[in-house]
């Protein structure tokens, strides 16, 4: 029987299985690799656009509904794609079994739409692989203690894949597990290449840097998959479904300055990366999150009790509040906070309880968060000044702003995001034709 460390978890995103033609060509490629001796466990997302289509149907009936029925609905896209890919593999003479989370024991907590994985039983998977049956696992979904179907949050199939790799590593007592994430871009770039045409590929980066980029909205990887990778020392190789070449390695901290000798050999030894930068660039990436909404509340009761109770209520509902600004003036306390678009309905429910007069709550939708990030910012003064100067030059109004040691973020109108991202990318010397 194979040991867990012989097995490679490979995850394919929505575009990779976005049509019957794409599923057929993916099956061709996988069949070739399997015949050449690879032992994959495949994780698949829903066909591109499908999860959005399912959400839109629920929202037509009740835009504020969240809960078990909603998760059951939005998890169904993955059921279709794993079944289709299994059929395509079987047509090519490969034994394949599609598996839903409940069949596999992907156990989660009960937080609908943002469930966290508690445990995964890898024995059934190892058993299938030992019989030369390729498991094709539904990403994004889990099952809670009440047997409800749960989902892990948008983009959560990455987390299913890395959690599986972590569970295999733990089972094998191995620290060399790799998880391959195949997507529609060939690498992680210094900015979303669809937005900033002069974005550059990043050959490798640490989990810490990738987490920061994901936290700031770079949807190329789900943030929680990077957290799991860091914790269980799983190496993530993000690469293209459509081009056969190496992409970006995201490496746990201790391996951060190392790069695999050969991306094709998943268990290859490590050698020092030759192109280590002697000094970090000040800003290493520009990220954006196009799904931001801002709630402005005025006036709210003075003092911090109101704030504590409101944010506690939001947290209990599973709302992730991002930027918060608060100020006192002669006519009352003003509060603004940003959330992602998906959290608008739950935020509204919480606010109904706390703000008796709806006229005191304004929601600004269609906003985006733009950020510059880089550990090199820690020791360089003046980054904020340059950031604001760029936005001022472009006449881009800022709703709210937040900074930390290694990032600056501003919430701006969605329609201005491209010009702001391009201008910041140039300002901080990240453009493809700048010296690196
Ligand atoms: P998948 O369906 O394969 O999971 P996603 O759409 O979730 O794919 O993520 C891939 C997308 O992430 C790319 O198409 C790209 O537009 C976007 N993206 C955002 N920021 C970056 C970045 N810094 N580098 C590469 N891609 C990025
Ligand atoms: N299908 C889910 C989504 O669209 C999960 C994923 O793609 O990773 O969010
Ligand atoms: Mg994704």
GROMACS .gro file of C-alpha atoms and ligand atoms in nm:
model
  473
    1UNK     CA    1   0.000   0.000   0.000
    2UNK     CA    2   0.122   0.352  -0.085
    3UNK     CA    3   0.235   0.563   0.200
    4UNK     CA    4   0.060   0.896   0.227
    5UNK     CA    5   0.376   1.076   0.118
    6UNK     CA    6   0.371   0.904  -0.225
    7UNK     CA    7   0.041   1.070  -0.292
    8UNK     CA    8  -0.001   1.412  -0.446
    9UNK     CA    9  -0.304   1.632  -0.382
   10UNK     CA   10  -0.391   1.830  -0.696
   11UNK     CA   11  -0.664   2.091  -0.692
   12UNK     CA   12  -0.833   2.229  -1.003
   13UNK     CA   13  -1.027   2.555  -0.988
   14UNK     CA   14  -1.348   2.655  -1.162
   15UNK     CA   15  -1.196   2.760  -1.495
   16UNK     CA   16  -1.003   2.433  -1.520
   17UNK     CA   17  -1.337   2.247  -1.523
   18UNK     CA   18  -1.539   2.534  -1.671
   19UNK     CA   19  -1.684   2.344  -1.969
   20UNK     CA   20  -1.718   1.987  -2.096
   21UNK     CA   21  -1.423   2.051  -2.331
   22UNK     CA   22  -1.207   2.167  -2.041
   23UNK     CA   23  -1.308   1.864  -1.831
   24UNK     CA   24  -1.220   1.633  -2.123
   25UNK     CA   25  -0.880   1.793  -2.173
   26UNK     CA   26  -0.808   1.787  -1.799
   27UNK     CA   27  -0.900   1.417  -1.796
   28UNK     CA   28  -0.657   1.358  -2.090
   29UNK     CA   29  -0.375   1.519  -1.899
   30UNK     CA   30  -0.453   1.341  -1.572
   31UNK     CA   31  -0.484   1.004  -1.746
   32UNK     CA   32  -0.138   1.055  -1.896
   33UNK     CA   33   0.012   1.142  -1.557
   34UNK     CA   34  -0.160   0.851  -1.384
   35UNK     CA   35  -0.036   0.608  -1.649
   36UNK     CA   36   0.312   0.747  -1.591
   37UNK     CA   37   0.283   0.642  -1.226
   38UNK     CA   38   0.142   0.944  -1.043
   39UNK     CA   39  -0.092   0.872  -0.751
   40UNK     CA   40  -0.311   1.180  -0.727
   41UNK     CA   41  -0.597   1.275  -0.504
   42UNK     CA   42  -0.791   1.528  -0.705
   43UNK     CA   43  -0.989   1.813  -0.554
   44UNK     CA   44  -1.222   2.008  -0.778
   45UNK     CA   45  -1.421   2.334  -0.756
   46UNK     CA   46  -1.755   2.396  -0.918
   47UNK     CA   47  -1.754   2.485  -1.289
   48UNK     CA   48  -1.671   2.856  -1.320
   49UNK     CA   49  -1.972   3.080  -1.266
   50UNK     CA   50  -2.177   2.799  -1.114
   51UNK     CA   51  -2.150   2.900  -0.746
   52UNK     CA   52  -2.245   3.258  -0.840
   53UNK     CA   53  -2.544   3.126  -1.037
   54UNK     CA   54  -2.663   2.924  -0.736
   55UNK     CA   55  -2.622   3.222  -0.502
   56UNK     CA   56  -2.816   3.447  -0.739
   57UNK     CA   57  -3.111   3.205  -0.733
   58UNK     CA   58  -3.122   3.202  -0.352
   59UNK     CA   59  -3.095   3.580  -0.344
   60UNK     CA   60  -3.391   3.615  -0.578
   61UNK     CA   61  -3.603   3.438  -0.317
   62UNK     CA   62  -3.452   3.596  -0.005
   63UNK     CA   63  -3.139   3.812  -0.022
   64UNK     CA   64  -3.088   3.787   0.354
   65UNK     CA   65  -3.117   3.411   0.390
   66UNK     CA   66  -2.817   3.225   0.529
   67UNK     CA   67  -2.800   2.883   0.696
   68UNK     CA   68  -2.808   2.512   0.624
   69UNK     CA   69  -3.033   2.533   0.317
   70UNK     CA   70  -2.813   2.802   0.164
   71UNK     CA   71  -2.499   2.595   0.218
   72UNK     CA   72  -2.667   2.285   0.076
   73UNK     CA   73  -2.750   2.485  -0.235
   74UNK     CA   74  -2.413   2.648  -0.293
   75UNK     CA   75  -2.221   2.324  -0.226
   76UNK     CA   76  -2.402   2.151  -0.509
   77UNK     CA   77  -2.182   2.291  -0.788
   78UNK     CA   78  -1.892   2.072  -0.675
   79UNK     CA   79  -2.112   1.762  -0.685
   80UNK     CA   80  -2.162   1.818  -1.058
   81UNK     CA   81  -1.796   1.882  -1.141
   82UNK     CA   82  -1.654   1.582  -0.951
   83UNK     CA   83  -1.908   1.351  -1.114
   84UNK     CA   84  -1.830   1.483  -1.462
   85UNK     CA   85  -1.454   1.456  -1.411
   86UNK     CA   86  -1.492   1.101  -1.276
   87UNK     CA   87  -1.698   1.006  -1.584
   88UNK     CA   88  -1.432   1.158  -1.810
   89UNK     CA   89  -1.153   0.966  -1.633
   90UNK     CA   90  -1.349   0.642  -1.646
   91UNK     CA   91  -1.401   0.690  -2.021
   92UNK     CA   92  -1.021   0.692  -2.047
   93UNK     CA   93  -0.989   0.363  -1.861
   94UNK     CA   94  -0.889   0.521  -1.529
   95UNK     CA   95  -1.075   0.401  -1.222
   96UNK     CA   96  -1.205   0.710  -1.045
   97UNK     CA   97  -1.447   0.770  -0.760
   98UNK     CA   98  -1.619   1.101  -0.696
   99UNK     CA   99  -1.650   1.178  -0.325
  100UNK     CA  100  -1.861   1.430  -0.137
  101UNK     CA  101  -1.749   1.563   0.201
  102UNK     CA  102  -1.990   1.345   0.399
  103UNK     CA  103  -1.861   1.031   0.228
  104UNK     CA  104  -1.509   1.126   0.317
  105UNK     CA  105  -1.564   1.255   0.668
  106UNK     CA  106  -1.455   1.615   0.613
  107UNK     CA  107  -1.589   1.726   0.952
  108UNK     CA  108  -1.641   2.095   1.018
  109UNK     CA  109  -1.794   2.320   1.280
  110UNK     CA  110  -2.149   2.441   1.221
  111UNK     CA  111  -2.077   2.797   1.104
  112UNK     CA  112  -2.280   2.808   0.784
  113UNK     CA  113  -2.093   2.951   0.482
  114UNK     CA  114  -1.765   2.989   0.676
  115UNK     CA  115  -1.722   2.650   0.839
  116UNK     CA  116  -1.381   2.546   0.968
  117UNK     CA  117  -1.247   2.196   0.913
  118UNK     CA  118  -1.203   1.993   1.232
  119UNK     CA  119  -1.084   1.665   1.092
  120UNK     CA  120  -1.049   1.458   0.778
  121UNK     CA  121  -1.040   1.081   0.771
  122UNK     CA  122  -0.768   0.989   0.522
  123UNK     CA  123  -0.801   0.610   0.561
  124UNK     CA  124  -1.078   0.573   0.298
  125UNK     CA  125  -0.867   0.777   0.055
  126UNK     CA  126  -0.557   0.566   0.111
  127UNK     CA  127  -0.768   0.257   0.067
  128UNK     CA  128  -0.894   0.379  -0.272
  129UNK     CA  129  -0.547   0.479  -0.389
  130UNK     CA  130  -0.415   0.136  -0.287
  131UNK     CA  131  -0.669  -0.014  -0.528
  132UNK     CA  132  -0.559   0.223  -0.806
  133UNK     CA  133  -0.882   0.415  -0.781
  134UNK     CA  134  -0.839   0.791  -0.817
  135UNK     CA  135  -1.040   0.986  -0.557
  136UNK     CA  136  -1.205   1.296  -0.703
  137UNK     CA  137  -1.303   1.504  -0.400
  138UNK     CA  138  -1.557   1.787  -0.388
  139UNK     CA  139  -1.383   2.101  -0.268
  140UNK     CA  140  -1.546   2.378  -0.063
  141UNK     CA  141  -1.777   2.153   0.139
  142UNK     CA  142  -1.786   1.975   0.473
  143UNK     CA  143  -2.031   1.815   0.709
  144UNK     CA  144  -2.110   1.923   1.065
  145UNK     CA  145  -2.200   1.712   1.369
  146UNK     CA  146  -2.570   1.740   1.282
  147UNK     CA  147  -2.496   1.597   0.935
  148UNK     CA  148  -2.567   1.935   0.770
  149UNK     CA  149  -2.368   2.017   0.459
  150UNK     CA  150  -2.147   2.315   0.533
  151UNK     CA  151  -1.928   2.531   0.308
  152UNK     CA  152  -1.589   2.680   0.382
  153UNK     CA  153  -1.629   3.031   0.239
  154UNK     CA  154  -1.588   3.154  -0.119
  155UNK     CA  155  -1.273   3.016  -0.277
  156UNK     CA  156  -1.268   2.741  -0.014
  157UNK     CA  157  -1.170   2.451  -0.241
  158UNK     CA  158  -0.808   2.555  -0.195
  159UNK     CA  159  -0.858   2.495   0.176
  160UNK     CA  160  -1.007   2.150   0.118
  161UNK     CA  161  -0.700   2.057  -0.087
  162UNK     CA  162  -0.437   2.185   0.154
  163UNK     CA  163  -0.625   2.039   0.453
  164UNK     CA  164  -0.621   1.700   0.278
  165UNK     CA  165  -0.247   1.733   0.213
  166UNK     CA  166  -0.198   1.829   0.581
  167UNK     CA  167  -0.403   1.531   0.698
  168UNK     CA  168  -0.197   1.300   0.474
  169UNK     CA  169   0.125   1.452   0.606
  170UNK     CA  170   0.009   1.404   0.965
  171UNK     CA  171  -0.093   1.046   0.889
  172UNK     CA  172   0.245   0.967   0.732
  173UNK     CA  173   0.444   1.165   0.988
  174UNK     CA  174   0.596   1.339   0.686
  175UNK     CA  175   0.708   1.697   0.642
  176UNK     CA  176   0.744   1.692   0.266
  177UNK     CA  177   0.384   1.699   0.153
  178UNK     CA  178   0.314   1.918  -0.147
  179UNK     CA  179  -0.023   2.043  -0.262
  180UNK     CA  180  -0.057   2.154  -0.623
  181UNK     CA  181  -0.314   2.423  -0.692
  182UNK     CA  182  -0.391   2.450  -1.062
  183UNK     CA  183  -0.558   2.767  -1.174
  184UNK     CA  184  -0.611   3.002  -1.467
  185UNK     CA  185  -0.296   3.210  -1.410
  186UNK     CA  186   0.057   3.064  -1.425
  187UNK     CA  187   0.179   3.206  -1.092
  188UNK     CA  188   0.120   3.446  -0.808
  189UNK     CA  189   0.198   3.794  -0.944
  190UNK     CA  190   0.293   4.127  -0.788
  191UNK     CA  191  -0.069   4.233  -0.861
  192UNK     CA  192  -0.368   4.066  -1.021
  193UNK     CA  193  -0.243   4.025  -1.381
  194UNK     CA  194  -0.598   4.081  -1.507
  195UNK     CA  195  -0.592   4.427  -1.358
  196UNK     CA  196  -0.230   4.533  -1.390
  197UNK     CA  197  -0.084   4.418  -1.721
  198UNK     CA  198   0.273   4.493  -1.607
  199UNK     CA  199   0.246   4.265  -1.302
  200UNK     CA  200   0.542   4.031  -1.251
  201UNK     CA  201   0.549   3.665  -1.150
  202UNK     CA  202   0.679   3.585  -0.803
  203UNK     CA  203   0.879   3.257  -0.811
  204UNK     CA  204   0.847   3.184  -0.440
  205UNK     CA  205   0.719   3.352  -0.128
  206UNK     CA  206   0.671   3.270   0.236
  207UNK     CA  207   0.337   3.170   0.384
  208UNK     CA  208   0.344   3.493   0.588
  209UNK     CA  209   0.362   3.710   0.275
  210UNK     CA  210   0.101   3.504   0.094
  211UNK     CA  211  -0.132   3.524   0.395
  212UNK     CA  212  -0.101   3.900   0.397
  213UNK     CA  213  -0.179   3.917   0.024
  214UNK     CA  214  -0.476   3.683   0.065
  215UNK     CA  215  -0.601   3.877   0.366
  216UNK     CA  216  -0.593   4.192   0.156
  217UNK     CA  217  -0.813   4.040  -0.110
  218UNK     CA  218  -0.582   3.862  -0.352
  219UNK     CA  219  -0.819   3.576  -0.431
  220UNK     CA  220  -0.556   3.366  -0.607
  221UNK     CA  221  -0.543   3.154  -0.288
  222UNK     CA  222  -0.795   3.117  -0.005
  223UNK     CA  223  -0.629   3.261   0.306
  224UNK     CA  224  -0.715   2.965   0.525
  225UNK     CA  225  -0.532   2.723   0.297
  226UNK     CA  226  -0.215   2.924   0.353
  227UNK     CA  227  -0.270   2.919   0.731
  228UNK     CA  228  -0.303   2.540   0.720
  229UNK     CA  229   0.004   2.509   0.497
  230UNK     CA  230   0.209   2.713   0.746
  231UNK     CA  231   0.087   2.512   1.043
  232UNK     CA  232   0.137   2.166   0.892
  233UNK     CA  233   0.437   2.255   0.676
  234UNK     CA  234   0.268   2.178   0.348
  235UNK     CA  235   0.436   2.328   0.042
  236UNK     CA  236   0.191   2.485  -0.201
  237UNK     CA  237   0.278   2.492  -0.567
  238UNK     CA  238   0.043   2.729  -0.748
  239UNK     CA  239   0.057   2.673  -1.122
  240UNK     CA  240  -0.132   2.691  -1.448
  241UNK     CA  241  -0.380   2.430  -1.567
  242UNK     CA  242  -0.311   2.533  -1.922
  243UNK     CA  243   0.070   2.559  -1.937
  244UNK     CA  244   0.309   2.286  -1.829
  245UNK     CA  245   0.563   2.481  -1.631
  246UNK     CA  246   0.653   2.571  -1.278
  247UNK     CA  247   0.454   2.846  -1.107
  248UNK     CA  248   0.494   2.993  -0.759
  249UNK     CA  249   0.605   2.801  -0.451
  250UNK     CA  250   0.452   2.913  -0.123
  251UNK     CA  251   0.675   2.780   0.147
  252UNK     CA  252   0.639   2.751   0.523
  253UNK     CA  253   0.858   2.996   0.713
  254UNK     CA  254   1.162   2.773   0.776
  255UNK     CA  255   1.171   2.694   0.405
  256UNK     CA  256   1.106   3.053   0.301
  257UNK     CA  257   1.452   3.111   0.154
  258UNK     CA  258   1.461   2.775  -0.016
  259UNK     CA  259   1.318   2.665  -0.343
  260UNK     CA  260   1.257   2.310  -0.465
  261UNK     CA  261   1.519   2.190  -0.715
  262UNK     CA  262   1.257   2.064  -0.952
  263UNK     CA  263   0.892   2.147  -0.927
  264UNK     CA  264   0.791   1.832  -1.109
  265UNK     CA  265   0.934   1.605  -0.844
  266UNK     CA  266   0.710   1.666  -0.549
  267UNK     CA  267   0.934   1.507  -0.292
  268UNK     CA  268   1.254   1.658  -0.421
  269UNK     CA  269   1.521   1.773  -0.180
  270UNK     CA  270   1.564   2.142  -0.119
  271UNK     CA  271   1.853   2.357  -0.226
  272UNK     CA  272   1.908   2.723  -0.140
  273UNK     CA  273   1.737   2.961  -0.375
  274UNK     CA  274   1.998   3.131  -0.590
  275UNK     CA  275   1.823   3.461  -0.642
  276UNK     CA  276   1.780   3.560  -0.276
  277UNK     CA  277   1.731   3.934  -0.261
  278UNK     CA  278   1.989   4.094  -0.034
  279UNK     CA  279   1.733   4.356   0.065
  280UNK     CA  280   1.359   4.315   0.050
  281UNK     CA  281   1.175   4.549  -0.184
  282UNK     CA  282   0.978   4.805   0.018
  283UNK     CA  283   0.650   4.701  -0.137
  284UNK     CA  284   0.627   4.349  -0.274
  285UNK     CA  285   0.271   4.350  -0.411
  286UNK     CA  286  -0.038   4.556  -0.479
  287UNK     CA  287  -0.358   4.374  -0.393
  288UNK     CA  288  -0.723   4.457  -0.428
  289UNK     CA  289  -1.054   4.327  -0.306
  290UNK     CA  290  -1.335   4.429  -0.535
  291UNK     CA  291  -1.608   4.303  -0.303
  292UNK     CA  292  -1.604   4.563  -0.031
  293UNK     CA  293  -1.897   4.745   0.126
  294UNK     CA  294  -1.889   5.017   0.390
  295UNK     CA  295  -2.149   5.080   0.660
  296UNK     CA  296  -2.155   5.436   0.796
  297UNK     CA  297  -2.340   5.481   1.126
  298UNK     CA  298  -2.422   5.824   1.261
  299UNK     CA  299  -2.499   5.909   1.531
  300UNK     CA  300  -2.430   5.609   1.755
  301UNK     CA  301  -2.444   5.610   2.137
  302UNK     CA  302  -2.128   5.756   2.288
  303UNK     CA  303  -1.873   5.538   2.463
  304UNK     CA  304  -1.729   5.197   2.396
  305UNK     CA  305  -2.009   4.977   2.535
  306UNK     CA  306  -2.215   5.018   2.220
  307UNK     CA  307  -1.913   4.934   2.004
  308UNK     CA  308  -1.826   4.627   2.210
  309UNK     CA  309  -2.182   4.492   2.192
  310UNK     CA  310  -2.227   4.563   1.821
  311UNK     CA  311  -1.900   4.398   1.717
  312UNK     CA  312  -1.965   4.104   1.947
  313UNK     CA  313  -2.303   4.053   1.779
  314UNK     CA  314  -2.146   4.076   1.432
  315UNK     CA  315  -1.876   3.826   1.528
  316UNK     CA  316  -2.133   3.581   1.668
  317UNK     CA  317  -2.310   3.591   1.332
  318UNK     CA  318  -1.982   3.506   1.158
  319UNK     CA  319  -1.936   3.850   0.997
  320UNK     CA  320  -1.572   3.932   0.937
  321UNK     CA  321  -1.540   4.306   0.993
  322UNK     CA  322  -1.238   4.444   0.816
  323UNK     CA  323  -1.155   4.813   0.860
  324UNK     CA  324  -1.314   5.008   1.146
  325UNK     CA  325  -1.293   5.383   1.197
  326UNK     CA  326  -1.459   5.576   1.476
  327UNK     CA  327  -1.460   5.943   1.565
  328UNK     CA  328  -1.629   6.170   1.817
  329UNK     CA  329  -1.758   6.513   1.727
  330UNK     CA  330  -1.980   6.769   1.896
  331UNK     CA  331  -2.291   6.621   1.732
  332UNK     CA  332  -2.220   6.258   1.821
  333UNK     CA  333  -2.012   5.948   1.763
  334UNK     CA  334  -1.951   5.839   1.404
  335UNK     CA  335  -1.865   5.480   1.312
  336UNK     CA  336  -1.766   5.326   0.978
  337UNK     CA  337  -1.672   4.968   0.909
  338UNK     CA  338  -1.612   4.762   0.599
  339UNK     CA  339  -1.720   4.405   0.525
  340UNK     CA  340  -1.711   4.188   0.216
  341UNK     CA  341  -2.019   4.190  -0.005
  342UNK     CA  342  -2.120   3.840   0.111
  343UNK     CA  343  -2.150   3.964   0.469
  344UNK     CA  344  -2.394   4.249   0.392
  345UNK     CA  345  -2.712   4.048   0.477
  346UNK     CA  346  -2.581   3.928   0.816
  347UNK     CA  347  -2.447   4.276   0.898
  348UNK     CA  348  -2.788   4.423   0.819
  349UNK     CA  349  -2.953   4.179   1.060
  350UNK     CA  350  -2.714   4.278   1.338
  351UNK     CA  351  -2.762   4.648   1.269
  352UNK     CA  352  -3.141   4.613   1.283
  353UNK     CA  353  -3.101   4.512   1.648
  354UNK     CA  354  -2.868   4.797   1.736
  355UNK     CA  355  -2.980   5.094   1.530
  356UNK     CA  356  -3.342   5.180   1.599
  357UNK     CA  357  -3.352   5.447   1.326
  358UNK     CA  358  -3.258   5.307   0.983
  359UNK     CA  359  -3.190   5.663   0.866
  360UNK     CA  360  -2.880   5.655   1.084
  361UNK     CA  361  -2.727   5.370   0.882
  362UNK     CA  362  -2.590   5.417   0.531
  363UNK     CA  363  -2.456   5.134   0.322
  364UNK     CA  364  -2.210   5.213   0.044
  365UNK     CA  365  -2.183   4.920  -0.194
  366UNK     CA  366  -1.958   4.874  -0.497
  367UNK     CA  367  -1.645   4.972  -0.312
  368UNK     CA  368  -1.304   4.811  -0.340
  369UNK     CA  369  -1.006   4.789  -0.111
  370UNK     CA  370  -0.666   4.865  -0.259
  371UNK     CA  371  -0.351   4.783  -0.063
  372UNK     CA  372   0.023   4.782  -0.087
  373UNK     CA  373   0.198   4.509   0.110
  374UNK     CA  374   0.556   4.419   0.191
  375UNK     CA  375   0.763   4.320   0.490
  376UNK     CA  376   1.021   4.571   0.364
  377UNK     CA  377   0.782   4.854   0.465
  378UNK     CA  378   0.871   4.796   0.830
  379UNK     CA  379   1.195   4.986   0.800
  380UNK     CA  380   1.107   5.243   0.537
  381UNK     CA  381   0.937   5.566   0.635
  382UNK     CA  382   0.732   5.756   0.380
  383UNK     CA  383   0.542   5.469   0.220
  384UNK     CA  384   0.208   5.610   0.339
  385UNK     CA  385   0.296   5.951   0.199
  386UNK     CA  386   0.373   5.801  -0.143
  387UNK     CA  387   0.056   5.589  -0.130
  388UNK     CA  388  -0.168   5.890  -0.063
  389UNK     CA  389   0.020   6.107  -0.312
  390UNK     CA  390  -0.053   5.856  -0.589
  391UNK     CA  391  -0.425   5.845  -0.507
  392UNK     CA  392  -0.438   6.225  -0.478
  393UNK     CA  393  -0.265   6.267  -0.816
  394UNK     CA  394  -0.525   6.040  -0.971
  395UNK     CA  395  -0.805   6.221  -0.790
  396UNK     CA  396  -0.930   5.902  -0.627
  397UNK     CA  397  -1.146   5.976  -0.320
  398UNK     CA  398  -1.080   5.753  -0.016
  399UNK     CA  399  -1.366   5.628   0.204
  400UNK     CA  400  -1.163   5.471   0.484
  401UNK     CA  401  -0.803   5.382   0.541
  402UNK     CA  402  -0.601   5.147   0.758
  403UNK     CA  403  -0.232   5.078   0.801
  404UNK     CA  404  -0.013   4.823   0.973
  405UNK     CA  405   0.361   4.766   0.984
  406UNK     CA  406   0.357   4.587   0.651
  407UNK     CA  407   0.054   4.718   0.463
  408UNK     CA  408  -0.155   5.023   0.378
  409UNK     CA  409  -0.513   4.983   0.259
  410UNK     CA  410  -0.772   5.229   0.137
  411UNK     CA  411  -1.134   5.171   0.044
  412UNK     CA  412  -1.213   5.346  -0.284
  413UNK     CA  413  -1.483   5.333  -0.550
  414UNK     CA  414  -1.478   5.008  -0.750
  415UNK     CA  415  -1.469   5.197  -1.080
  416UNK     CA  416  -1.131   5.353  -0.992
  417UNK     CA  417  -0.954   5.032  -0.894
  418UNK     CA  418  -0.762   4.966  -1.216
  419UNK     CA  419  -0.603   5.307  -1.245
  420UNK     CA  420  -0.520   5.313  -0.874
  421UNK     CA  421  -0.363   4.964  -0.885
  422UNK     CA  422  -0.157   5.045  -1.195
  423UNK     CA  423  -0.036   5.376  -1.055
  424UNK     CA  424   0.067   5.220  -0.720
  425UNK     CA  425   0.235   4.929  -0.898
  426UNK     CA  426   0.448   5.176  -1.097
  427UNK     CA  427   0.513   5.405  -0.801
  428UNK     CA  428   0.668   5.123  -0.599
  429UNK     CA  429   0.888   4.995  -0.883
  430UNK     CA  430   0.701   4.671  -0.942
  431UNK     CA  431   0.635   4.706  -1.315
  432UNK     CA  432   0.764   4.421  -1.532
  433UNK     CA  433   1.018   4.638  -1.710
  434UNK     CA  434   1.162   4.792  -1.391
  435UNK     CA  435   1.495   4.657  -1.261
  436UNK     CA  436   1.436   4.391  -0.995
  437LIG     P1  437  -0.974   2.918  -0.923
  437LIG     O1  438  -1.114   2.910  -0.974
  437LIG     O2  439  -0.876   2.838  -1.002
  437LIG     O3  440  -0.965   2.893  -0.776
  437LIG     P2  441  -0.960   3.202  -0.872
  437LIG     O4  442  -1.043   3.286  -0.964
  437LIG     O5  443  -1.013   3.175  -0.737
  437LIG     O6  444  -0.927   3.068  -0.949
  437LIG     O7  445  -0.813   3.264  -0.854
  437LIG     C1  446  -0.735   3.291  -0.968
  437LIG     C2  447  -0.749   3.439  -1.002
  437LIG     O8  448  -0.688   3.517  -0.899
  437LIG     C3  449  -0.675   3.482  -1.126
  437LIG     O9  450  -0.753   3.460  -1.242
  437LIG     C4  451  -0.644   3.629  -1.101
  437LIG    O10  452  -0.732   3.715  -1.170
  437LIG     C5  453  -0.668   3.646  -0.951
  437LIG     N1  454  -0.558   3.711  -0.880
  437LIG     C6  455  -0.574   3.810  -0.788
  437LIG     N2  456  -0.457   3.851  -0.741
  437LIG     C7  457  -0.362   3.777  -0.802
  437LIG     C8  458  -0.220   3.774  -0.794
  437LIG     N3  459  -0.152   3.855  -0.713
  437LIG     N4  460  -0.154   3.685  -0.872
  437LIG     C9  461  -0.222   3.601  -0.955
  437LIG     N5  462  -0.356   3.600  -0.966
  437LIG    C10  463  -0.427   3.687  -0.892
  438LIG     N1  464  -1.698   2.695  -0.586
  438LIG     C1  465  -1.662   2.772  -0.469
  438LIG     C2  466  -1.662   2.921  -0.499
  438LIG     O1  467  -1.689   2.961  -0.611
  438LIG     C3  468  -1.531   2.728  -0.410
  438LIG     C4  469  -1.409   2.753  -0.495
  438LIG     O2  470  -1.417   2.789  -0.612
  438LIG     O3  471  -1.299   2.735  -0.441
  438LIG     O4  472  -1.638   2.999  -0.412
  439LIG    MG1  473  -1.005   3.013  -0.608
   0.00000   0.00000   0.00000
